[in-house]
CSV table of C-alpha atoms in Angstrom, one decimal:
chain,number,residue,atom,x,y,z
A,1,MET,CA,-3.9,-16.1,-17.3
A,2,THR,CA,-2.2,-17.1,-14.2
A,3,GLU,CA,-3.3,-20.0,-12.1
A,4,GLN,CA,-5.6,-19.2,-9.1
A,5,ARG,CA,-4.4,-19.5,-5.6
A,6,THR,CA,-6.1,-22.1,-3.4
A,7,ASP,CA,-7.2,-20.8,0.0
A,8,PRO,CA,-4.1,-18.6,0.5
A,9,TRP,CA,-5.3,-16.9,3.7
A,10,VAL,CA,-5.5,-20.2,5.5
A,11,SER,CA,-2.6,-22.1,3.9
A,12,ILE,CA,0.2,-19.5,3.7
A,13,GLY,CA,-1.1,-16.5,5.5
A,14,GLY,CA,-1.8,-14.8,2.3
A,15,ARG,CA,0.0,-12.0,0.5
A,16,SER,CA,-1.7,-9.5,2.7
A,17,VAL,CA,-0.6,-11.2,5.9
A,18,ALA,CA,3.0,-11.1,4.9
A,19,ARG,CA,2.8,-7.7,3.3
A,20,ARG,CA,1.0,-5.7,5.9
A,21,ASP,CA,2.2,-7.6,8.9
A,22,PHE,CA,5.8,-6.8,8.0
A,23,LEU,CA,5.0,-3.2,7.5
A,24,ARG,CA,3.6,-2.9,11.0
A,25,LEU,CA,6.5,-4.5,12.8
A,26,LEU,CA,8.4,-1.2,13.0
A,27,GLY,CA,5.8,1.5,12.1
A,28,ILE,CA,6.6,5.1,11.5
A,29,GLY,CA,8.2,5.7,14.9
A,30,SER,CA,10.7,2.9,14.5
A,31,GLY,CA,11.2,3.9,10.9
A,32,ALA,CA,12.2,7.4,12.0
A,33,ALA,CA,14.6,5.9,14.5
A,34,LEU,CA,16.2,3.8,11.7
A,35,LEU,CA,16.6,6.7,9.4
A,36,SER,CA,18.1,8.7,12.2
A,37,ALA,CA,20.5,5.9,13.0
A,38,CYS,CA,21.6,5.9,9.4
A,39,GLY,CA,22.7,9.5,9.7
A,40,VAL,CA,20.7,10.6,6.6
A,41,LYS,CA,19.3,13.8,8.0
A,42,GLY,CA,20.1,16.5,5.3
A,43,ALA,CA,22.3,14.0,3.6
A,44,ALA,CA,21.2,14.8,0.0
A,45,LYS,CA,20.1,17.7,-2.1
A,46,PRO,CA,16.3,18.2,-1.8
A,47,ALA,CA,14.2,17.2,-4.7
A,48,ALA,CA,13.9,19.8,-7.5
A,49,SER,CA,10.6,21.4,-8.5
A,50,GLY,CA,9.2,23.6,-11.3
A,51,SER,CA,11.5,24.5,-14.2
A,52,ALA,CA,14.5,23.0,-12.3
A,53,LEU,CA,12.7,19.6,-12.2
A,54,ALA,CA,11.9,19.8,-15.9
A,55,THR,CA,15.6,20.4,-16.6
A,56,GLU,CA,16.6,17.6,-14.3
A,57,ILE,CA,14.4,15.2,-16.1
A,58,GLN,CA,15.6,16.2,-19.5
A,59,ASP,CA,19.3,16.1,-18.4
A,60,TYR,CA,19.0,12.7,-16.7
A,61,TRP,CA,17.2,10.8,-19.4
A,62,LYS,CA,19.2,12.2,-22.3
A,63,GLY,CA,21.1,9.4,-23.9
A,64,LYS,CA,19.9,6.7,-21.6
A,65,LYS,CA,19.5,3.3,-23.3
A,66,LYS,CA,18.0,-0.1,-22.7
A,67,THR,CA,20.6,-2.5,-21.2
A,68,GLY,CA,18.6,-5.8,-21.2
A,69,LEU,CA,18.4,-6.1,-17.4
A,70,VAL,CA,16.5,-4.8,-14.5
A,71,ASN,CA,16.7,-5.5,-10.7
A,72,TRP,CA,13.4,-5.2,-8.8
A,73,ALA,CA,13.1,-5.0,-5.0
A,74,GLN,CA,9.6,-6.2,-4.0
A,75,TRP,CA,7.6,-7.4,-1.1
A,76,PRO,CA,6.9,-11.2,-0.6
A,77,LEU,CA,3.8,-12.7,-2.1
A,78,TYR,CA,2.9,-9.5,-4.1
A,79,ILE,CA,2.8,-10.7,-7.7
A,80,ASP,CA,1.2,-13.5,-9.7
A,81,VAL,CA,2.8,-16.9,-9.1
A,82,ASN,CA,3.0,-20.1,-11.2
A,83,SER,CA,1.1,-22.7,-9.2
A,84,GLN,CA,3.8,-25.3,-10.0
A,85,ASN,CA,6.7,-23.1,-9.1
A,86,LYS,CA,6.4,-20.4,-6.5
A,87,ASN,CA,9.6,-18.7,-7.8
A,88,ASP,CA,8.1,-18.3,-11.3
A,89,HIS,CA,6.0,-15.2,-12.1
A,90,PRO,CA,4.1,-15.5,-15.4
A,91,SER,CA,3.7,-11.7,-15.8
A,92,VAL,CA,7.5,-11.3,-15.5
A,93,ASP,CA,8.1,-14.1,-17.9
A,94,ALA,CA,5.8,-12.5,-20.4
A,95,PHE,CA,7.7,-9.2,-20.1
A,96,THR,CA,11.1,-10.9,-20.7
A,97,LYS,CA,9.6,-12.7,-23.7
A,98,ALA,CA,8.2,-9.5,-25.2
A,99,THR,CA,11.2,-7.2,-24.5
A,100,GLY,CA,14.2,-9.4,-24.1
A,101,ILE,CA,14.9,-7.8,-20.7
A,102,LYS,CA,15.9,-10.1,-18.0
A,103,VAL,CA,14.3,-9.3,-14.6
A,104,ASN,CA,16.0,-10.2,-11.3
A,105,TYR,CA,13.0,-10.3,-8.9
A,106,TYR,CA,14.1,-9.9,-5.3
A,107,GLU,CA,11.5,-10.3,-2.5
A,108,VAL,CA,13.7,-8.3,-0.1
A,109,ILE,CA,11.3,-5.7,1.3
A,110,GLN,CA,10.0,-6.9,4.7
A,111,ASP,CA,8.9,-3.4,5.8
A,112,ASP,CA,9.6,0.0,4.4
A,113,PRO,CA,11.7,1.4,7.3
A,114,SER,CA,14.2,-1.5,7.5
A,115,PHE,CA,14.5,-1.5,3.7
A,116,LEU,CA,15.4,2.2,3.8
A,117,ALA,CA,17.8,1.5,6.6
A,118,LYS,CA,19.5,-0.9,4.2
A,119,ILE,CA,19.7,1.3,1.1
A,120,LEU,CA,20.0,4.9,2.5
A,121,PRO,CA,23.7,4.5,3.6
A,122,VAL,CA,24.5,3.2,0.1
A,123,LEU,CA,22.6,6.1,-1.6
A,124,GLN,CA,24.3,8.6,0.8
A,125,ALA,CA,27.6,7.2,-0.4
A,126,GLY,CA,26.6,7.9,-4.0
A,127,GLN,CA,26.5,4.2,-4.9
A,128,TYR,CA,24.1,1.8,-6.7
A,129,THR,CA,21.9,-0.1,-4.2
A,130,GLY,CA,21.7,-3.2,-6.4
A,131,TYR,CA,18.0,-2.4,-7.2
A,132,ASP,CA,16.7,-0.2,-10.1
A,133,VAL,CA,13.0,-0.3,-9.2
A,134,ALA,CA,11.5,-0.8,-5.8
A,135,THR,CA,7.9,-0.9,-4.4
A,136,ILE,CA,7.5,1.6,-1.6
A,137,THR,CA,4.3,2.5,0.3
A,138,ASN,CA,3.2,6.1,0.5
A,139,GLY,CA,3.9,7.6,3.9
A,140,THR,CA,7.0,8.6,5.8
A,141,SER,CA,9.5,6.3,4.0
A,142,LEU,CA,8.4,7.5,0.6
A,143,ASP,CA,8.3,11.1,1.7
A,144,ARG,CA,11.9,10.8,3.0
A,145,LEU,CA,13.2,9.3,-0.2
A,146,MET,CA,11.6,12.2,-2.2
A,147,GLN,CA,12.7,14.9,0.3
A,148,LEU,CA,16.3,13.6,0.2
A,149,GLY,CA,16.4,13.5,-3.6
A,150,TYR,CA,17.0,9.8,-3.7
A,151,LEU,CA,14.4,9.0,-6.4
A,152,ILE,CA,14.8,9.5,-10.1
A,153,PRO,CA,12.1,11.6,-11.7
A,154,LEU,CA,10.2,9.6,-14.3
A,155,ASP,CA,10.3,10.2,-18.1
A,156,HIS,CA,6.7,9.7,-19.0
A,157,SER,CA,7.5,9.2,-22.7
A,158,TYR,CA,8.2,5.6,-21.7
A,159,LEU,CA,4.9,5.3,-19.8
A,160,GLN,CA,2.4,5.0,-22.6
A,161,ASN,CA,0.3,2.2,-21.1
A,162,PHE,CA,0.3,4.1,-17.8
A,163,ALA,CA,-1.0,7.2,-19.6
A,164,LYS,CA,-3.7,5.2,-21.4
A,165,TYR,CA,-5.0,2.8,-18.7
A,166,VAL,CA,-4.2,4.1,-15.2
A,167,ASP,CA,-7.2,5.3,-13.1
A,168,PRO,CA,-7.0,9.1,-13.3
A,169,LYS,CA,-7.3,9.2,-9.5
A,170,TYR,CA,-3.7,8.1,-9.2
A,171,ARG,CA,-2.5,11.1,-11.2
A,172,LYS,CA,-3.4,13.5,-8.4
A,173,THR,CA,-2.3,11.9,-5.1
A,174,SER,CA,-1.4,14.3,-2.3
A,175,TYR,CA,2.1,12.7,-1.9
A,176,ASP,CA,3.2,12.9,-5.6
A,177,PRO,CA,0.8,14.9,-7.8
A,178,GLY,CA,1.5,14.3,-11.4
A,179,ASN,CA,3.4,11.1,-10.8
A,180,VAL,CA,6.8,12.8,-10.9
A,181,TYR,CA,8.5,10.0,-8.9
A,182,THR,CA,5.9,7.3,-8.5
A,183,VAL,CA,3.4,5.1,-10.3
A,184,PRO,CA,1.0,2.9,-8.3
A,185,TRP,CA,1.5,-0.8,-8.0
A,186,GLN,CA,-1.5,-1.8,-5.8
A,187,SER,CA,-3.7,0.0,-3.2
A,188,GLY,CA,-5.9,-0.8,-0.3
A,189,PHE,CA,-8.4,0.8,2.1
A,190,THR,CA,-8.1,1.2,5.8
A,191,GLY,CA,-11.6,0.9,7.2
A,192,ILE,CA,-13.5,-1.2,9.7
A,193,ALA,CA,-14.2,-5.0,9.8
A,194,TYR,CA,-16.8,-6.4,12.2
A,195,ASP,CA,-18.6,-9.6,13.0
A,196,THR,CA,-22.2,-9.2,11.9
A,197,THR,CA,-23.3,-12.0,14.4
A,198,LYS,CA,-21.9,-10.2,17.5
A,199,VAL,CA,-22.1,-6.4,17.3
A,200,PRO,CA,-25.2,-4.9,18.8
A,201,LYS,CA,-25.9,-2.9,15.6
A,202,PRO,CA,-24.4,-2.6,12.1
A,203,ILE,CA,-21.3,-0.4,12.1
A,204,THR,CA,-21.4,2.6,9.9
A,205,SER,CA,-19.4,5.3,11.7
A,206,PHE,CA,-15.8,5.3,12.8
A,207,PHE,CA,-17.1,6.5,16.2
A,208,ASP,CA,-19.1,3.3,16.6
A,209,LEU,CA,-15.7,1.9,17.8
A,210,TRP,CA,-16.3,4.1,20.9
A,211,ASP,CA,-19.6,2.3,21.7
A,212,GLU,CA,-19.3,1.1,25.3
A,213,ARG,CA,-21.3,-2.0,24.5
A,214,LEU,CA,-18.2,-3.1,22.6
A,215,LYS,CA,-16.0,-2.6,25.7
A,216,GLY,CA,-13.0,-4.9,25.5
A,217,LYS,CA,-14.0,-6.1,22.0
A,218,VAL,CA,-12.5,-3.5,19.7
A,219,GLY,CA,-9.2,-3.8,17.9
A,220,MET,CA,-7.2,-0.7,16.7
A,221,PHE,CA,-4.0,-0.6,14.7
A,222,ALA,CA,-0.6,-0.4,16.5
A,223,ASP,CA,1.0,2.0,14.1
A,224,ASN,CA,1.6,5.7,13.5
A,225,GLU,CA,-0.1,6.0,10.1
A,226,ASP,CA,-3.4,4.2,9.9
A,227,LEU,CA,-4.4,4.8,13.5
A,228,PRO,CA,-3.9,8.6,13.6
A,229,ASN,CA,-4.9,9.2,10.0
A,230,ALA,CA,-8.2,7.3,10.4
A,231,VAL,CA,-9.3,9.3,13.4
A,232,LEU,CA,-8.2,12.6,11.7
A,233,VAL,CA,-10.4,11.7,8.7
A,234,ALA,CA,-13.3,11.0,11.0
A,235,MET,CA,-12.9,14.2,12.9
A,236,PHE,CA,-11.7,16.7,10.3
A,237,GLY,CA,-11.8,15.3,6.8
A,238,ASP,CA,-8.7,15.5,4.7
A,239,PRO,CA,-5.6,14.9,7.0
A,240,GLN,CA,-3.5,17.1,4.7
A,241,LYS,CA,-5.5,20.1,6.1
A,242,THR,CA,-4.7,19.3,9.7
A,243,GLY,CA,-1.9,20.5,12.0
A,244,PRO,CA,-0.7,19.9,15.6
A,245,ASN,CA,-3.8,21.3,17.1
A,246,GLU,CA,-6.0,18.8,15.3
A,247,TRP,CA,-3.5,16.1,16.0
A,248,ARG,CA,-3.8,16.7,19.7
A,249,GLN,CA,-7.6,16.6,19.6
A,250,ALA,CA,-7.5,13.3,17.6
A,251,ALA,CA,-5.0,11.9,20.1
A,252,ALA,CA,-7.3,12.9,23.0
A,253,LYS,CA,-10.2,11.1,21.3
A,254,LEU,CA,-8.1,7.9,21.0
A,255,LYS,CA,-7.0,8.1,24.6
A,256,GLU,CA,-10.6,8.4,25.7
A,257,GLN,CA,-11.4,5.1,23.8
A,258,ARG,CA,-8.3,3.4,25.3
A,259,ASP,CA,-8.9,4.6,28.9
A,260,LYS,CA,-12.5,3.5,28.9
A,261,GLY,CA,-11.3,-0.1,28.2
A,262,ILE,CA,-13.1,-0.3,24.9
A,263,VAL,CA,-9.9,-1.3,23.1
A,264,ARG,CA,-8.9,-4.9,23.7
A,265,GLN,CA,-5.6,-4.6,21.9
A,266,TYR,CA,-3.6,-2.5,19.4
A,267,TYR,CA,-2.9,-5.0,16.6
A,268,GLU,CA,-0.1,-5.2,14.0
A,269,GLN,CA,-1.8,-7.9,11.8
A,270,ASP,CA,-3.4,-10.6,13.8
A,271,TYR,CA,-6.7,-8.8,14.2
A,272,ILE,CA,-8.3,-11.1,11.6
A,273,LYS,CA,-7.6,-14.1,13.7
A,274,ALA,CA,-9.0,-12.2,16.8
A,275,LEU,CA,-12.1,-11.4,14.8
A,276,SER,CA,-12.5,-15.0,13.6
A,277,ASN,CA,-12.3,-16.5,17.1
A,278,GLY,CA,-14.4,-13.9,18.8
A,279,ASP,CA,-11.7,-12.2,20.9
A,280,ILE,CA,-12.9,-8.9,19.2
A,281,TRP,CA,-16.1,-8.0,17.5
A,282,ALA,CA,-14.9,-5.0,15.5
A,283,SER,CA,-11.6,-3.6,14.4
A,284,GLN,CA,-9.7,-1.3,12.1
A,285,ALA,CA,-8.9,-3.4,9.1
A,286,TRP,CA,-7.3,-3.5,5.7
A,287,SER,CA,-9.6,-4.2,2.8
A,288,GLY,CA,-7.4,-7.0,1.2
A,289,ASP,CA,-7.2,-8.9,4.5
A,290,VAL,CA,-11.0,-8.9,4.7
A,291,PHE,CA,-11.4,-9.9,1.0
A,292,GLN,CA,-9.2,-12.9,1.6
A,293,ALA,CA,-10.9,-13.8,4.8
A,294,LEU,CA,-14.3,-13.8,3.1
A,295,ALA,CA,-12.8,-15.9,0.3
A,296,SER,CA,-11.7,-18.4,2.9
A,297,GLY,CA,-15.2,-18.8,4.3
A,298,ALA,CA,-15.4,-16.1,7.0
A,299,SER,CA,-18.9,-15.1,5.9
A,300,ASN,CA,-19.8,-13.4,9.2
A,301,LEU,CA,-17.3,-10.6,8.6
A,302,LYS,CA,-18.1,-7.3,6.9
A,303,PHE,CA,-15.8,-4.5,5.8
A,304,VAL,CA,-17.0,-0.9,5.7
A,305,ILE,CA,-15.6,2.5,4.9
A,306,PRO,CA,-16.9,4.7,7.7
A,307,LYS,CA,-19.5,7.3,6.7
A,308,GLU,CA,-17.0,10.0,7.8
A,309,GLY,CA,-14.4,8.6,5.4
A,310,GLY,CA,-11.5,6.2,5.4
A,311,VAL,CA,-7.8,6.0,4.3
A,312,ILE,CA,-6.4,4.7,1.1
A,313,TRP,CA,-2.7,3.6,1.0
A,314,THR,CA,-0.8,2.9,-2.2
A,315,ASP,CA,2.3,0.8,-2.8
A,316,ASN,CA,4.3,2.6,-5.5
A,317,LEU,CA,6.9,1.7,-8.1
A,318,VAL,CA,9.9,4.1,-7.9
A,319,LEU,CA,13.3,4.4,-9.5
A,320,LEU,CA,16.1,4.5,-7.0
A,321,LYS,CA,18.9,7.0,-7.5
A,322,TYR,CA,22.0,5.7,-9.2
A,323,ALA,CA,20.0,2.9,-10.9
A,324,GLN,CA,22.1,1.2,-13.6
A,325,HIS,CA,19.1,0.1,-15.8
A,326,PRO,CA,16.6,3.0,-15.6
A,327,VAL,CA,15.2,2.6,-19.1
A,328,ASP,CA,14.6,-1.1,-18.6
A,329,ALA,CA,13.0,-0.3,-15.2
A,330,LEU,CA,10.6,2.2,-16.8
A,331,MET,CA,9.6,-0.3,-19.4
A,332,LEU,CA,8.9,-2.8,-16.7
A,333,MET,CA,6.8,-0.3,-14.8
A,334,ASP,CA,4.8,0.5,-17.9
A,335,TRP,CA,4.3,-3.2,-18.7
A,336,TYR,CA,2.0,-3.6,-15.7
A,337,TYR,CA,-0.5,-1.1,-16.9
A,338,GLN,CA,-1.7,-3.3,-19.7
A,339,PRO,CA,-5.1,-4.6,-18.6
A,340,LYS,CA,-4.2,-8.2,-19.4
A,341,ILE,CA,-1.1,-7.9,-17.2
A,342,ALA,CA,-2.8,-5.9,-14.5
A,343,ALA,CA,-5.4,-8.6,-14.3
A,344,MET,CA,-2.8,-11.3,-13.8
A,345,VAL,CA,-1.6,-9.5,-10.7
A,346,ALA,CA,-5.1,-8.6,-9.4
A,347,GLU,CA,-6.3,-12.2,-9.7
A,348,TYR,CA,-3.5,-13.2,-7.4
A,349,VAL,CA,-3.0,-10.5,-4.8
A,350,ASN,CA,-6.6,-9.3,-4.4
A,351,TYR,CA,-5.9,-5.7,-3.6
A,352,ILE,CA,-7.0,-2.6,-5.5
A,353,THR,CA,-5.5,-2.5,-9.0
A,354,PRO,CA,-4.8,0.9,-10.5
A,355,VAL,CA,-6.1,-0.4,-13.9
A,356,PRO,CA,-9.9,-0.5,-14.0
A,357,ALA,CA,-9.9,-2.1,-17.4
A,358,ALA,CA,-8.4,-5.2,-15.8
A,359,ARG,CA,-11.9,-6.1,-14.6
A,360,ASP,CA,-13.1,-6.9,-18.1
A,361,VAL,CA,-10.2,-9.2,-18.6
A,362,ILE,CA,-11.0,-11.0,-15.3
A,363,LEU,CA,-14.6,-11.4,-16.3
A,364,ALA,CA,-13.5,-12.8,-19.7
A,365,ASP,CA,-11.3,-15.3,-17.9
A,366,ALA,CA,-14.2,-16.2,-15.6
A,367,LYS,CA,-16.3,-17.1,-18.6
A,368,GLN,CA,-13.7,-19.7,-19.7
A,369,ALA,CA,-13.2,-21.1,-16.2
A,370,THR,CA,-15.3,-23.6,-14.3
A,371,GLY,CA,-16.1,-24.5,-10.7
A,372,ASP,CA,-14.1,-22.9,-7.9
A,373,ASP,CA,-11.8,-21.1,-10.3
A,374,GLN,CA,-14.7,-19.4,-11.9
A,375,LYS,CA,-16.2,-18.4,-8.6
A,376,SER,CA,-12.8,-17.0,-7.5
A,377,LEU,CA,-12.5,-14.9,-10.6
A,378,LEU,CA,-16.0,-13.6,-10.3
A,379,ASP,CA,-15.4,-12.7,-6.6
A,380,VAL,CA,-12.4,-10.7,-7.6
A,381,ALA,CA,-14.1,-8.9,-10.5
A,382,ASN,CA,-17.2,-8.1,-8.6
A,383,SER,CA,-15.6,-7.0,-5.3
A,384,PRO,CA,-15.5,-3.3,-4.4
A,385,LEU,CA,-12.4,-4.2,-2.4
A,386,VAL,CA,-10.5,-4.8,-5.7
A,387,PHE,CA,-12.5,-2.6,-8.0
A,388,PRO,CA,-13.9,0.2,-5.8
A,389,THR,CA,-16.8,2.3,-6.9
A,390,GLU,CA,-16.6,6.0,-7.5
A,391,GLN,CA,-18.5,6.6,-4.3
A,392,ASP,CA,-15.9,4.5,-2.4
A,393,TYR,CA,-13.0,6.6,-3.8
A,394,GLN,CA,-14.7,9.8,-2.8
A,395,LYS,CA,-14.8,8.7,0.8
A,396,VAL,CA,-11.1,8.1,1.3
A,397,TYR,CA,-7.9,10.2,1.8
A,398,ASN,CA,-4.2,9.6,1.6
A,399,TYR,CA,-2.0,9.6,4.7
A,400,ARG,CA,-0.9,13.0,5.9
A,401,THR,CA,2.4,14.0,4.2
A,402,LEU,CA,4.9,15.0,6.9
A,403,THR,CA,8.0,17.1,6.9
A,404,GLU,CA,10.9,15.9,9.1
A,405,ASP,CA,10.0,18.5,11.7
A,406,GLU,CA,6.3,17.6,11.6
A,407,LEU,CA,7.1,14.0,12.0
A,408,THR,CA,8.8,14.6,15.3
A,409,VAL,CA,5.7,16.4,16.6
A,410,TRP,CA,3.4,13.7,15.1
A,411,ASN,CA,5.3,10.9,16.8
A,412,SER,CA,5.3,12.6,20.2
A,413,ILE,CA,1.5,13.0,20.0
A,414,PHE,CA,0.4,9.6,18.7
A,415,GLU,CA,3.0,7.0,19.7
A,416,PRO,CA,2.2,7.1,23.4
A,417,ILE,CA,-1.4,6.0,22.6
A,418,TYR,CA,-0.5,2.5,21.4
A,419,GLN,CA,3.0,2.1,22.9
A,420,GLY,CA,1.9,2.9,26.5
């Protein structure tokens, strides 16, 4: 099993700092602007469905063969790493040894919108992007790739480990039911983190962030996915069942919080630092950030999914259109659903793994470890932030899936809240 990281949150900012920070630098609004600038509106045939999709899958995969190579576009710090060589990834090495397939692993995704701005003109020109498989977060960018027909539908006959070991919840996501184009890499919750030594009472409700006793001490996200979706969940339940009327009501609620001076700042990533130094007492938060903060000694912090519900986001493995090594890419995808391999990743990145059986592997590793390594492994295996309970899953929802027209309305409603 891979070596354990030592105090990643403090020493290198942690995978979550790099991963989620980069994602928030542009946000949906900027992402929409980037896509528009690329001139991709209506640039491709929309994705097929029904019998047409079945025919497309059969026709595409007929005669496809293994080539011995795969090019993977990934986020920084989002896979297991050899403690002696940060550019070496034991799970990738094991794949190459088992299959003979060489993996070119490129940490080139700094945020979804800018990555799409890079590859969309290439796809529009009908050319290979240089990447066969990429890791894309559910939300506007993934929606656009599917809507434009720039993802290859998956041949599930190559995904036997996925079929056997994936958590069934990931088979029925709102953004890709049945995993036609995506399989999950890792996930996380958007909830609330708070300093137990400073808040006047334990936080249980999303609307506790409107408590005037917290005036000037609340952090909210400066983005157009987690911020609006979280309040929609709190007010109406499943965001998929909401429309512009509900969006405007949610925006009014957020404006009320802002205008009363309760929000100190709309954060991209540095809310953990603000919580740690007392600038804020409570904030919207990502589960993996809080796990790593707790592992680094921030014992005064607590993460909760609000009683009204929270948001779950998922980073997905997808095959980009015009991929030159699609069979090898599918074999790579499926490799990571073996519990042993999924455990290697979970032990390092500390986000939610889509393979529940990885927990038993981590517990077995812990039995053979000692000292801090053993504690670290037990923390991962026993954390609901890595292995959520059924009750946790029942309280969270995916981001609202938006059409291009809906996105324009959505942006006009929510962007002024945190950009003003």
